[in-house]
Tab-separated table of N, CA and C in Angstrom:
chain	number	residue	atom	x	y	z
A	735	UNK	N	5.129	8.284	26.177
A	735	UNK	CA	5.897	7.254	25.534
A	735	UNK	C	5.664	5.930	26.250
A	736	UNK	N	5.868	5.108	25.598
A	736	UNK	CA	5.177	3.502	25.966
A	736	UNK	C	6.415	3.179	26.201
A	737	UNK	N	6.860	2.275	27.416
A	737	UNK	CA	8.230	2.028	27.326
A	737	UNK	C	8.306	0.589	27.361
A	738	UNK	N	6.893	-0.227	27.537
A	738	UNK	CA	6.631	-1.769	27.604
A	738	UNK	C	5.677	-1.989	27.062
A	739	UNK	N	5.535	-2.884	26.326
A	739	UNK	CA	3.971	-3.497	26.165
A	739	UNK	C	3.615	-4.663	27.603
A	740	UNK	N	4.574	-4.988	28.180
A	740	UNK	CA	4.322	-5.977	29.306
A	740	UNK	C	3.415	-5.899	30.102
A	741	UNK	N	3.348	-4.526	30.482
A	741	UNK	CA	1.611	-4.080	31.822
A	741	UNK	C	0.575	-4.496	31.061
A	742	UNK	N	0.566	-4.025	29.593
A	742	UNK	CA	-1.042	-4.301	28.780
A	742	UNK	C	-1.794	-5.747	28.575
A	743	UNK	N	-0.210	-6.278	28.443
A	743	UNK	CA	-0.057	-7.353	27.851
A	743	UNK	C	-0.720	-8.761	28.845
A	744	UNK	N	0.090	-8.034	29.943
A	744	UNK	CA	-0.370	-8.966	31.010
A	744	UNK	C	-1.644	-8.997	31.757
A	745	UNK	N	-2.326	-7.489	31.574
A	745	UNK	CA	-3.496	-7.473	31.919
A	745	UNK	C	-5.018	-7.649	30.924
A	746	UNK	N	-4.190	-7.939	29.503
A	746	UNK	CA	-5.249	-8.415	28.450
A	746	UNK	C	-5.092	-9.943	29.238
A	747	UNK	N	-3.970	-10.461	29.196
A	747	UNK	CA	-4.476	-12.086	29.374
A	747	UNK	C	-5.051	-12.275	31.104
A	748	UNK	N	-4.903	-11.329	31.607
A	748	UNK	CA	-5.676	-11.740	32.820
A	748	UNK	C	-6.959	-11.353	32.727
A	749	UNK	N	-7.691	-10.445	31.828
A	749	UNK	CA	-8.974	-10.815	31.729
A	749	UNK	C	-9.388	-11.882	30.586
A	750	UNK	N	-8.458	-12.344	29.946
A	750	UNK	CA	-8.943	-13.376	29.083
A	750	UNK	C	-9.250	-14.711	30.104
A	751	UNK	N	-8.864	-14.551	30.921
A	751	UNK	CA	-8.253	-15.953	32.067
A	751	UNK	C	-9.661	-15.837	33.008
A	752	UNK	N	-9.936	-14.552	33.060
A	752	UNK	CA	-11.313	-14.332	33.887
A	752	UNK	C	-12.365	-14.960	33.109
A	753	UNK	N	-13.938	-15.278	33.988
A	753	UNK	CA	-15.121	-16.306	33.399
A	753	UNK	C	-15.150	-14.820	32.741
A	754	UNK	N	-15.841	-15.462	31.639
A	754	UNK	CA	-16.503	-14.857	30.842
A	754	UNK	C	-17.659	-13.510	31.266
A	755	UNK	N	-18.049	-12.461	31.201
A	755	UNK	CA	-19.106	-11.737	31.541
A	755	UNK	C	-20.076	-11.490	30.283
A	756	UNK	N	-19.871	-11.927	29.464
A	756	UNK	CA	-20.499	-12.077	27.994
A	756	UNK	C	-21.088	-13.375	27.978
A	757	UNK	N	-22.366	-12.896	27.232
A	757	UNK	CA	-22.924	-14.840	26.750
A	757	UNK	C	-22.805	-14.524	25.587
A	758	UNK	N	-21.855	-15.554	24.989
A	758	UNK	CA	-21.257	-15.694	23.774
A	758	UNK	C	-22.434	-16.346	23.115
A	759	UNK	N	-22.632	-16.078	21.357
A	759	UNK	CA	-23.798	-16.009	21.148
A	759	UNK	C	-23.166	-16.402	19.278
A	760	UNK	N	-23.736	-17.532	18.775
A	760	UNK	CA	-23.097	-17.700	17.357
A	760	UNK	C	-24.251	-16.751	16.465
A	761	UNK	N	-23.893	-15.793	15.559
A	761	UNK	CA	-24.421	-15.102	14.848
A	761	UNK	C	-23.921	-15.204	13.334
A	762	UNK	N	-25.253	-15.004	12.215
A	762	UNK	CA	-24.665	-15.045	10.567
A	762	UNK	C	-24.433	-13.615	10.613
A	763	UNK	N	-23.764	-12.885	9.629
A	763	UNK	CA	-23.658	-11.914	9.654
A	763	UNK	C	-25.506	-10.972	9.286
A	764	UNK	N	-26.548	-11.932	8.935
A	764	UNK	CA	-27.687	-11.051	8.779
A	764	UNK	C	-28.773	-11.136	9.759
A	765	UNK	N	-28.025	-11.776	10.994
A	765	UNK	CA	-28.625	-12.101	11.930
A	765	UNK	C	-28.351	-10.912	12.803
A	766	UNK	N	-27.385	-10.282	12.619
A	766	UNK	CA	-26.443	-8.956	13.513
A	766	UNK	C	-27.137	-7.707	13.112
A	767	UNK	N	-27.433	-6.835	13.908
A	767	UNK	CA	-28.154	-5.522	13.968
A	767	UNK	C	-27.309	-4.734	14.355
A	768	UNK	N	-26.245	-4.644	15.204
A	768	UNK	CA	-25.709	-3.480	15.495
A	768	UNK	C	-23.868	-4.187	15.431
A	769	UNK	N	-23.055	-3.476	14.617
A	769	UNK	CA	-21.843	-3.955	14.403
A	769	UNK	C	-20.373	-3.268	14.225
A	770	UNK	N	-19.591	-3.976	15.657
A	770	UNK	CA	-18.589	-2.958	16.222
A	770	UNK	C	-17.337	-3.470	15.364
A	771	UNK	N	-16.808	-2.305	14.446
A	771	UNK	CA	-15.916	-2.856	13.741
A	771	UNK	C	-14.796	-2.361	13.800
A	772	UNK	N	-13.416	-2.620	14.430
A	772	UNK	CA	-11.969	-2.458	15.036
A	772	UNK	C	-11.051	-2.845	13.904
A	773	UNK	N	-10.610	-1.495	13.623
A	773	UNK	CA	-9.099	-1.453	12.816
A	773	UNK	C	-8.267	-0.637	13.150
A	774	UNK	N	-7.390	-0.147	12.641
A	774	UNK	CA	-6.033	0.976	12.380
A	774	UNK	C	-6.600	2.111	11.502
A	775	UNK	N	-6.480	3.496	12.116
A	775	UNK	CA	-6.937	4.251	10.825
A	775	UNK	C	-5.671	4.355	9.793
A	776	UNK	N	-4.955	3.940	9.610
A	776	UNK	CA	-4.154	3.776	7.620
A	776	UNK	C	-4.503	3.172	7.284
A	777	UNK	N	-5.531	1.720	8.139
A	777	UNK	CA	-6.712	0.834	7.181
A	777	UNK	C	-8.040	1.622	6.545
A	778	UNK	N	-8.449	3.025	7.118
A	778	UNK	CA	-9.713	3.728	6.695
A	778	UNK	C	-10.236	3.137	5.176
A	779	UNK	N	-9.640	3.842	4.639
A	779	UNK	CA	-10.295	3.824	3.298
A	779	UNK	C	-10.599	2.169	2.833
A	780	UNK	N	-9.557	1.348	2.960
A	780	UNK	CA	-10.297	0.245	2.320
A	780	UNK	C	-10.991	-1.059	3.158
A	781	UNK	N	-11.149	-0.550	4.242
A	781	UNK	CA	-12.202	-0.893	5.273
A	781	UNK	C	-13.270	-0.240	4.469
A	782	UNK	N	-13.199	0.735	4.718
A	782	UNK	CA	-14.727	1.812	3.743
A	782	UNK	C	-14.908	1.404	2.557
A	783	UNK	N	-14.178	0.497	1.586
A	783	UNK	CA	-14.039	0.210	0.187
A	783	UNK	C	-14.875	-1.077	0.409
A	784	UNK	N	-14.383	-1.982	1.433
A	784	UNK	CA	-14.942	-3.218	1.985
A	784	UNK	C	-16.279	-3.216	2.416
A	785	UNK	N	-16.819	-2.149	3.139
A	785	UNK	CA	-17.754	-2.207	3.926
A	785	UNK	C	-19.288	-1.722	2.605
A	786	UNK	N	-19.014	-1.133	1.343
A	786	UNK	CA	-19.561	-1.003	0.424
A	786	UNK	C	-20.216	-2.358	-0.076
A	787	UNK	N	-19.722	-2.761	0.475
A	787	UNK	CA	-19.648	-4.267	-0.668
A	787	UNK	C	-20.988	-5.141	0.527
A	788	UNK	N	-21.144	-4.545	1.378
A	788	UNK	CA	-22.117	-5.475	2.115
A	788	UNK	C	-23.331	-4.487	2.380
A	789	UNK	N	-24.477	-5.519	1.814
A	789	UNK	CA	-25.608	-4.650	1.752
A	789	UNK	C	-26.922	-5.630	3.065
A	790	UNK	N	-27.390	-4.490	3.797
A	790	UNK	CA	-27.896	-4.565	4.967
A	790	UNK	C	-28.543	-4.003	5.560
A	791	UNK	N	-29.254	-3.969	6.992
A	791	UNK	CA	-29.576	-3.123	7.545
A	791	UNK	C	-28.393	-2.727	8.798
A	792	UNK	N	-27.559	-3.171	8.556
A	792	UNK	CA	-26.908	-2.949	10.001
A	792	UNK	C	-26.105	-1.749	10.739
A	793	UNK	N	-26.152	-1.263	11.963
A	793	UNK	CA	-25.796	-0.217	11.998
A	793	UNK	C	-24.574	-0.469	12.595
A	794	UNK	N	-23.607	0.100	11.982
A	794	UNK	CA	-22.531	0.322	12.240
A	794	UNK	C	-21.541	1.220	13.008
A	795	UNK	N	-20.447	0.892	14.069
A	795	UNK	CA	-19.738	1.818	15.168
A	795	UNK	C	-18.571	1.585	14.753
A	796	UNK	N	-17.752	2.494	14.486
A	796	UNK	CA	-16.198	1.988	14.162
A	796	UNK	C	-15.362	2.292	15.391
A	797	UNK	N	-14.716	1.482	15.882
A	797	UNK	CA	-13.831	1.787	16.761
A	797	UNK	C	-11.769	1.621	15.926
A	798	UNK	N	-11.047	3.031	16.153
A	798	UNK	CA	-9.934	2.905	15.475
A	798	UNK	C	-8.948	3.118	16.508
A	799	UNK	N	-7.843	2.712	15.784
A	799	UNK	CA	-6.143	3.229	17.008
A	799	UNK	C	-5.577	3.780	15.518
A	800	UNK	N	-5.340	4.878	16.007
A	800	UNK	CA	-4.027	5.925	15.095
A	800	UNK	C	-2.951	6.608	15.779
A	801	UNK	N	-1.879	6.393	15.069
A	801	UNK	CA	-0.575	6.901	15.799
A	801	UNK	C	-0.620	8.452	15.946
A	802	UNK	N	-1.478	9.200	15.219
A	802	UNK	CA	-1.421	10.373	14.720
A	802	UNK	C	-2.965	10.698	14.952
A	803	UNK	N	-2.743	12.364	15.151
A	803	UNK	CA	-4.835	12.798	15.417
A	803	UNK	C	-5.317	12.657	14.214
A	804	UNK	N	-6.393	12.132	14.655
A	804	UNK	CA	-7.473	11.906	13.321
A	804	UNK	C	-8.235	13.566	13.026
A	805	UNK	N	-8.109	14.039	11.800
A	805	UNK	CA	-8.707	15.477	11.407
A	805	UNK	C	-10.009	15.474	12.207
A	806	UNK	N	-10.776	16.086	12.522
A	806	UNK	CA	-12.086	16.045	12.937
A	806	UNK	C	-13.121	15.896	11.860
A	807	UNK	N	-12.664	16.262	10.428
A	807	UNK	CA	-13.623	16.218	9.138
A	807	UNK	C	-13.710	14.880	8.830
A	808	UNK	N	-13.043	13.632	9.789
A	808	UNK	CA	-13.212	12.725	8.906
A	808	UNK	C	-13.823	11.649	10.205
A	809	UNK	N	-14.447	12.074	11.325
A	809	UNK	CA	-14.764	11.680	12.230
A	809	UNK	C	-16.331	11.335	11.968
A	810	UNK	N	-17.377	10.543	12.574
A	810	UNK	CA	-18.601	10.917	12.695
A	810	UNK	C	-19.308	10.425	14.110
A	811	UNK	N	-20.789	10.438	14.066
A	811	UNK	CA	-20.698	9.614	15.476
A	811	UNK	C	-20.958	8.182	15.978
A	812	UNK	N	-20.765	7.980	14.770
A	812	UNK	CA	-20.437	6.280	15.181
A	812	UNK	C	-18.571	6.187	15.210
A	813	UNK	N	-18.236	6.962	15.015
A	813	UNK	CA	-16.481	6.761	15.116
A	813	UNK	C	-16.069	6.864	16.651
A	814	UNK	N	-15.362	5.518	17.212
A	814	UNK	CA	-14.682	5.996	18.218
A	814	UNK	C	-12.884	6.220	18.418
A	815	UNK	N	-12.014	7.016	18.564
A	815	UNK	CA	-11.026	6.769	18.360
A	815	UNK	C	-9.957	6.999	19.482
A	816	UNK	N	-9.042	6.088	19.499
A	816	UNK	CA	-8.001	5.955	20.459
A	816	UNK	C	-6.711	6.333	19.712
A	817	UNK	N	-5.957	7.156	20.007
A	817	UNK	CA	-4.879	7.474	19.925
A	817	UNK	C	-3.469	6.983	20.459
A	818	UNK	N	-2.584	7.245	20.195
A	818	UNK	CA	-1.370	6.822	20.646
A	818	UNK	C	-1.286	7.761	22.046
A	819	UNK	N	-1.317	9.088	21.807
A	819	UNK	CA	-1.304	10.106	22.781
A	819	UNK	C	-1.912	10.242	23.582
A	820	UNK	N	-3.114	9.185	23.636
A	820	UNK	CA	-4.292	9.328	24.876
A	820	UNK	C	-3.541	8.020	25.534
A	821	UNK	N	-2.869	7.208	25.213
A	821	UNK	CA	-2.153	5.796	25.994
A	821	UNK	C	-1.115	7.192	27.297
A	822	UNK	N	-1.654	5.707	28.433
A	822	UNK	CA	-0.613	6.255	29.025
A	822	UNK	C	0.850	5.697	29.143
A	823	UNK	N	1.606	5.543	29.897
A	823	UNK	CA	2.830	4.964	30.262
A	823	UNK	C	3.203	3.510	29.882
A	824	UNK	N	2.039	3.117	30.433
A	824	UNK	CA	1.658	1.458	30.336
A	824	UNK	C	1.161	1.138	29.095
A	825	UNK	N	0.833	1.907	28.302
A	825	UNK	CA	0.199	1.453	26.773
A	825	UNK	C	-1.455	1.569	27.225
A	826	UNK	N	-2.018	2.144	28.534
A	826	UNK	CA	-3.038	1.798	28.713
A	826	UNK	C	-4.440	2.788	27.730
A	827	UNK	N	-5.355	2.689	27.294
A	827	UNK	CA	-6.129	3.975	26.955
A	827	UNK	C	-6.801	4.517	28.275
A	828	UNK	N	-7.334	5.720	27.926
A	828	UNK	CA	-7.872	6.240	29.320
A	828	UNK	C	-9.286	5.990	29.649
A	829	UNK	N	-9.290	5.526	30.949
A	829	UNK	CA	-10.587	5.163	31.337
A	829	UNK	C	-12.204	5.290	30.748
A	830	UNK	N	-12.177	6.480	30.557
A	830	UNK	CA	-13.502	7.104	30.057
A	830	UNK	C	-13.310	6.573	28.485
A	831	UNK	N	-12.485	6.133	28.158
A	831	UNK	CA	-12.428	5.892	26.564
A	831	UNK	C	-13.154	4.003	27.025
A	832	UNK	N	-12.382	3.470	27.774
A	832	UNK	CA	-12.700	2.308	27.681
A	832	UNK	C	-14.178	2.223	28.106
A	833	UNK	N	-14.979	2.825	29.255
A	833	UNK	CA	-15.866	3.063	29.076
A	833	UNK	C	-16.841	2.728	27.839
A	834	UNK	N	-16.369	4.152	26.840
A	834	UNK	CA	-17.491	4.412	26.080
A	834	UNK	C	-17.761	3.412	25.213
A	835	UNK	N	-16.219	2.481	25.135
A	835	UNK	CA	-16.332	1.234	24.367
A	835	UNK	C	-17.237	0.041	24.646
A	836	UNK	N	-16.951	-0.218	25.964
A	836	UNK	CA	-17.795	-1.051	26.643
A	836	UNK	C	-19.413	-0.793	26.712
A	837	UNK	N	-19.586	0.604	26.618
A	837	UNK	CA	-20.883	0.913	26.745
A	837	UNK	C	-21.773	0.618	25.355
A	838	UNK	N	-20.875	0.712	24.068
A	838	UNK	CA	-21.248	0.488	22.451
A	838	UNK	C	-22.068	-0.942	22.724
A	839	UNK	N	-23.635	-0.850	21.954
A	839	UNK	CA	-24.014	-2.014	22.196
A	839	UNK	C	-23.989	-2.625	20.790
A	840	UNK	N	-23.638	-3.761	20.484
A	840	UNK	CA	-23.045	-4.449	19.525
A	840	UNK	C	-23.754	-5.971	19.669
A	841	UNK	N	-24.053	-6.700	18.539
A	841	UNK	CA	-23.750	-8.243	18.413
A	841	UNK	C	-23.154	-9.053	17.809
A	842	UNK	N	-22.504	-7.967	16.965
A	842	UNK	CA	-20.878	-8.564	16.364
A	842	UNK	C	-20.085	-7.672	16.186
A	843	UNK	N	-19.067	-7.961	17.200
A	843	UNK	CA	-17.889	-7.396	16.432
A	843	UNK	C	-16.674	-7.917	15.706
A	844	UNK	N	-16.373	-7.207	14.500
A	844	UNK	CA	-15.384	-7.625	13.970
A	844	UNK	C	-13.998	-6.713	13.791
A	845	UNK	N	-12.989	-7.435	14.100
A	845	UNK	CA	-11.519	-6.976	14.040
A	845	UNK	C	-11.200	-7.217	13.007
A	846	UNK	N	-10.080	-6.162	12.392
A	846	UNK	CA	-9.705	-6.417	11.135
A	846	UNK	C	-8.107	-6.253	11.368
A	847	UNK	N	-7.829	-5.426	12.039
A	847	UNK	CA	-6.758	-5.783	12.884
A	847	UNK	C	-5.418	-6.894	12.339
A	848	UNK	N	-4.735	-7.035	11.747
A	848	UNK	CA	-3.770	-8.236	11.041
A	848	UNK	C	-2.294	-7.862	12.021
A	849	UNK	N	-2.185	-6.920	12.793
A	849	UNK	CA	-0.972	-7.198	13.409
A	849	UNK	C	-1.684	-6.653	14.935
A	850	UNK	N	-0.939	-6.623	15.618
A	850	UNK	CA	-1.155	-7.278	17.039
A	850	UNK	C	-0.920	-5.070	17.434
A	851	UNK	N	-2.147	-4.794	18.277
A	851	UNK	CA	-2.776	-3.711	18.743
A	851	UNK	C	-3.117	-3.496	19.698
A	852	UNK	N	-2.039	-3.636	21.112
A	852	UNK	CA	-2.565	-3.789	22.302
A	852	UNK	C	-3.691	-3.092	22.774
A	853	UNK	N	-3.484	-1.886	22.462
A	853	UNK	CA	-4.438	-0.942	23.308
A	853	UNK	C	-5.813	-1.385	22.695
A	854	UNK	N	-5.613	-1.732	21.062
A	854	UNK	CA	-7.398	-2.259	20.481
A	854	UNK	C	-8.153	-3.824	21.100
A	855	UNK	N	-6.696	-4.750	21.344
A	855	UNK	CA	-6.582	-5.749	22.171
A	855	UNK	C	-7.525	-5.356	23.516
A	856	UNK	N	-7.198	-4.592	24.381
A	856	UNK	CA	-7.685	-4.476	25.591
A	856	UNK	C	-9.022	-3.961	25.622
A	857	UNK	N	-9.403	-3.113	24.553
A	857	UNK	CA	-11.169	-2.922	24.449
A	857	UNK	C	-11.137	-4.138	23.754
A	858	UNK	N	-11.290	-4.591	22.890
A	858	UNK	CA	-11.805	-5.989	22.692
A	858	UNK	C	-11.874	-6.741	23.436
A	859	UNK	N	-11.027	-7.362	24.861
A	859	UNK	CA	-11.130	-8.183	25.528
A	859	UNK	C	-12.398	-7.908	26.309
A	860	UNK	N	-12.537	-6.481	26.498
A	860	UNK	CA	-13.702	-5.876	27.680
A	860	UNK	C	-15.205	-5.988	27.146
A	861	UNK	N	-14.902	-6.132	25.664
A	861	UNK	CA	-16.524	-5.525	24.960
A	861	UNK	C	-17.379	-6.893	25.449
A	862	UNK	N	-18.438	-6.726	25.435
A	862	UNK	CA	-19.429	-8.058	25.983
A	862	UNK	C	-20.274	-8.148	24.363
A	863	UNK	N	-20.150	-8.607	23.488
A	863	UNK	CA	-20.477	-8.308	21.804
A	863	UNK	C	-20.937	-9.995	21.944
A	864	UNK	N	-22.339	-10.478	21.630
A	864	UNK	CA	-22.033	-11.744	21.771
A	864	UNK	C	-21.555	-12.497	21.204
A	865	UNK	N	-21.360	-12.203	19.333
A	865	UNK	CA	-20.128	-12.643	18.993
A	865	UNK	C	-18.875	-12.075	18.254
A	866	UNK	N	-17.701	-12.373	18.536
A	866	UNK	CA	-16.290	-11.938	18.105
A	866	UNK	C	-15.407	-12.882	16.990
A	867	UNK	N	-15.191	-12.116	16.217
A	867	UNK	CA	-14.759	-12.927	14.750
A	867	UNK	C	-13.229	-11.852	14.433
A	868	UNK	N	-12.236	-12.519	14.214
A	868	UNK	CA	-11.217	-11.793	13.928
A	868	UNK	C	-10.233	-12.545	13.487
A	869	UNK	N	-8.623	-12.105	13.270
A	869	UNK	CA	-7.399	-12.487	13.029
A	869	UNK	C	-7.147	-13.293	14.238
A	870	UNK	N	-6.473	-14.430	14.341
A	870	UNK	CA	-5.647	-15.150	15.288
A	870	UNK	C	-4.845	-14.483	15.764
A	871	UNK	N	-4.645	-14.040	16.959
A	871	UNK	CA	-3.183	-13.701	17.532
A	871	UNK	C	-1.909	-14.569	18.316
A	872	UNK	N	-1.257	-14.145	18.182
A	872	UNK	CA	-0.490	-14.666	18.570
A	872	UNK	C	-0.330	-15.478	20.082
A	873	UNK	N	-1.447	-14.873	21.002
A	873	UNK	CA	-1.412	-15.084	22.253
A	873	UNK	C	-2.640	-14.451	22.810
A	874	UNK	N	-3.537	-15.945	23.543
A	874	UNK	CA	-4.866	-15.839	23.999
A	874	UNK	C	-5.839	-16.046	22.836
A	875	UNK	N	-6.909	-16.644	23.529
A	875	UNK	CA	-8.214	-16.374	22.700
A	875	UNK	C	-8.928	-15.208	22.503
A	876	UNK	N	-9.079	-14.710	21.374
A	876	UNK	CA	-9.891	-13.470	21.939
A	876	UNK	C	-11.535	-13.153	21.460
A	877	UNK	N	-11.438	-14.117	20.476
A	877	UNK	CA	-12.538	-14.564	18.999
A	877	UNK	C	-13.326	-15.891	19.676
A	878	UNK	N	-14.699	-15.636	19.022
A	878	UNK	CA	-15.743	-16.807	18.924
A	878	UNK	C	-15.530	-17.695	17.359
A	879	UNK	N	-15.004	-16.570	16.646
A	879	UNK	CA	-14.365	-17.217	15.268
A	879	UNK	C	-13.489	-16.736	14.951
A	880	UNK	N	-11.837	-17.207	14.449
A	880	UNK	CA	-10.992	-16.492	14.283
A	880	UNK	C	-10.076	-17.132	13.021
A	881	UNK	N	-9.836	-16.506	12.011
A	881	UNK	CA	-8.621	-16.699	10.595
A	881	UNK	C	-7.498	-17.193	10.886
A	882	UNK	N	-6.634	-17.669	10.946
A	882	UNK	CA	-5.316	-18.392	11.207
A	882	UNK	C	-4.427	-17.374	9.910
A	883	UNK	N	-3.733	-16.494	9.858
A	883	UNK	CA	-3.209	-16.305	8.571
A	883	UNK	C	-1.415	-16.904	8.337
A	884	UNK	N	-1.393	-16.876	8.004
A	884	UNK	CA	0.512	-17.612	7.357
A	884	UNK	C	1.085	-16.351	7.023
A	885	UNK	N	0.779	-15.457	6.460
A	885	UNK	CA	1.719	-13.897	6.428
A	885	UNK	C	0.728	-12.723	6.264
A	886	UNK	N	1.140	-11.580	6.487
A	886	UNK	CA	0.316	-10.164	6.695
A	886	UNK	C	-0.734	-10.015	5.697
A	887	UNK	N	-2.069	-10.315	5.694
A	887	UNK	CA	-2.732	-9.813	4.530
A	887	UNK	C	-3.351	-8.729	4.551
A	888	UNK	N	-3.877	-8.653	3.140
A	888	UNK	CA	-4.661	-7.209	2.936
A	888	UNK	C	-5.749	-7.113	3.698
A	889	UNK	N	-6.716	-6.047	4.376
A	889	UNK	CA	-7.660	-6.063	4.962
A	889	UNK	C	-8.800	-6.677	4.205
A	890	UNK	N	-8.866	-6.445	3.018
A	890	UNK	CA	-9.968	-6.680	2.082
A	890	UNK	C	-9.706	-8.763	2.235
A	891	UNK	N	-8.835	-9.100	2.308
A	891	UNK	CA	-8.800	-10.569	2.114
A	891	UNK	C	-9.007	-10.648	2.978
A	892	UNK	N	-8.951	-10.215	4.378
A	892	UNK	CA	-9.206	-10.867	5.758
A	892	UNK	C	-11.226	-10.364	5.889
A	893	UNK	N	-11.600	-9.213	5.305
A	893	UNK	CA	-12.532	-8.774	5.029
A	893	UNK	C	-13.445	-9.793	4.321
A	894	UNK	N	-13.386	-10.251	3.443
A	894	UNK	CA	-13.557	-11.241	2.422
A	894	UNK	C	-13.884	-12.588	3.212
A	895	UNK	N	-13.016	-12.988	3.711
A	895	UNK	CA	-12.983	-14.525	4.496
A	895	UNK	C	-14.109	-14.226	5.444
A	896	UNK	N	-13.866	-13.093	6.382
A	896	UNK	CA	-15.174	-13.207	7.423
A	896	UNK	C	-16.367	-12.846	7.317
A	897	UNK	N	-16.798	-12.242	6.028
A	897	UNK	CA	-17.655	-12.217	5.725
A	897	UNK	C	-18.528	-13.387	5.279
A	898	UNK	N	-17.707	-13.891	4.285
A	898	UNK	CA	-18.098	-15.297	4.108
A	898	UNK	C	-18.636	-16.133	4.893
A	899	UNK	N	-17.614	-16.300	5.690
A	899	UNK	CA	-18.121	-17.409	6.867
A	899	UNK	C	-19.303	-17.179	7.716
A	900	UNK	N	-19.382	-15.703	8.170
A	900	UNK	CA	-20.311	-15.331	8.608
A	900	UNK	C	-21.787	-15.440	7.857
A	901	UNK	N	-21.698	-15.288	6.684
A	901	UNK	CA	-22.854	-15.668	5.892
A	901	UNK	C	-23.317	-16.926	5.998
A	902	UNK	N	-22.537	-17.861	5.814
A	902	UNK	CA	-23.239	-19.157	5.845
A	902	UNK	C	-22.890	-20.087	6.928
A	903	UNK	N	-22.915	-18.989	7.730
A	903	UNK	CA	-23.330	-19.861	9.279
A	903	UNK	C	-24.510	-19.862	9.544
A	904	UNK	N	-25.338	-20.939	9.941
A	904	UNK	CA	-26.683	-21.805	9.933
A	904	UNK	C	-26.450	-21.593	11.668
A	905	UNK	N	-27.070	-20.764	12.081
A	905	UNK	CA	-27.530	-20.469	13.575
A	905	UNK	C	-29.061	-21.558	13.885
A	906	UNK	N	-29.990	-21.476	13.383
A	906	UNK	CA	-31.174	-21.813	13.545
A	906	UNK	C	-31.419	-23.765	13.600
């Protein structure tokens, strides 16, 4: 049982506060080859509804947080998943998980994320992805590009917007 978010909380913004160990890197979305994409699994399916809709070569890693075990039939091996039950005390995930996150090699990742996910928070802060595109939070930078939203939207609209933008960003 989590009895604070305060330990997580405080140690996401102290590595936000740390230099950078990433060279942040502006990418279009068809410029990206390998792509780490962070949600909630009760977002599954229309993340998967979303992710239809973009045609590519890119290979894709999903990283999820579920309150509940994910079946194993619906796992693959680009899925990585964090649980509520693998947090410890502190809200922290367990080492070897953060690891394997950090180890995912990526050049964009995107959060889809619309409410605030400490434990997905804290691998995101760690990943070295050179670029990060997501929801605004409430507290810290955590994005190379990030949505401002005014109330909770659907994944597919937050889906929608960053795709966009990502398309017609002129890197060259």
């Amino acid at each position: 049982m989590i009895l604070s978010h305060y330990f997580i909380r405080k140690k996401i913004l102290s590595i936000l506060a740390q230099p950078a160990t990433r060279q942040p890197k502006g990418l279009s979305l068809s410029e990206a080859e390998h792509i780490l994409l962070v949600y909630t699994y009760p977002d599954k399916e229309e993340v998967e509804a979303c992710l239809a809709q973009v045609k590519g070569k890119h290979q894709w890693t999903h990283l999820l947080f579920s309150e509940v075990p994910v079946p194993e039939t619906e796992l693959t091996s680009d899925t990585i998943v964090c649980t509520k039950k693998e947090l410890d005390a502190k809200g922290f995930p367990p080492e070897a998980l953060v690891e394997k996150v950090k180890s995912v090699k990526a050049d964009l990742l995107i959060d889809l994320t619309t409410d605030v996910c400490y434990p997905l928070l804290y691998l995101v802060a760690q990943h070295t992805a050179g670029m990060k595109a997501g929801v605004k939070k409430p507290f810290g930078e955590f994005y190379d590009f990030s949505l401002a939203l005014n109330s909770r939207e659907k994944i597919s609209y937050v889906w929608q917007q960053i795709v966009f933008y990502l398309q017609t960003f002129r890197t060259k």
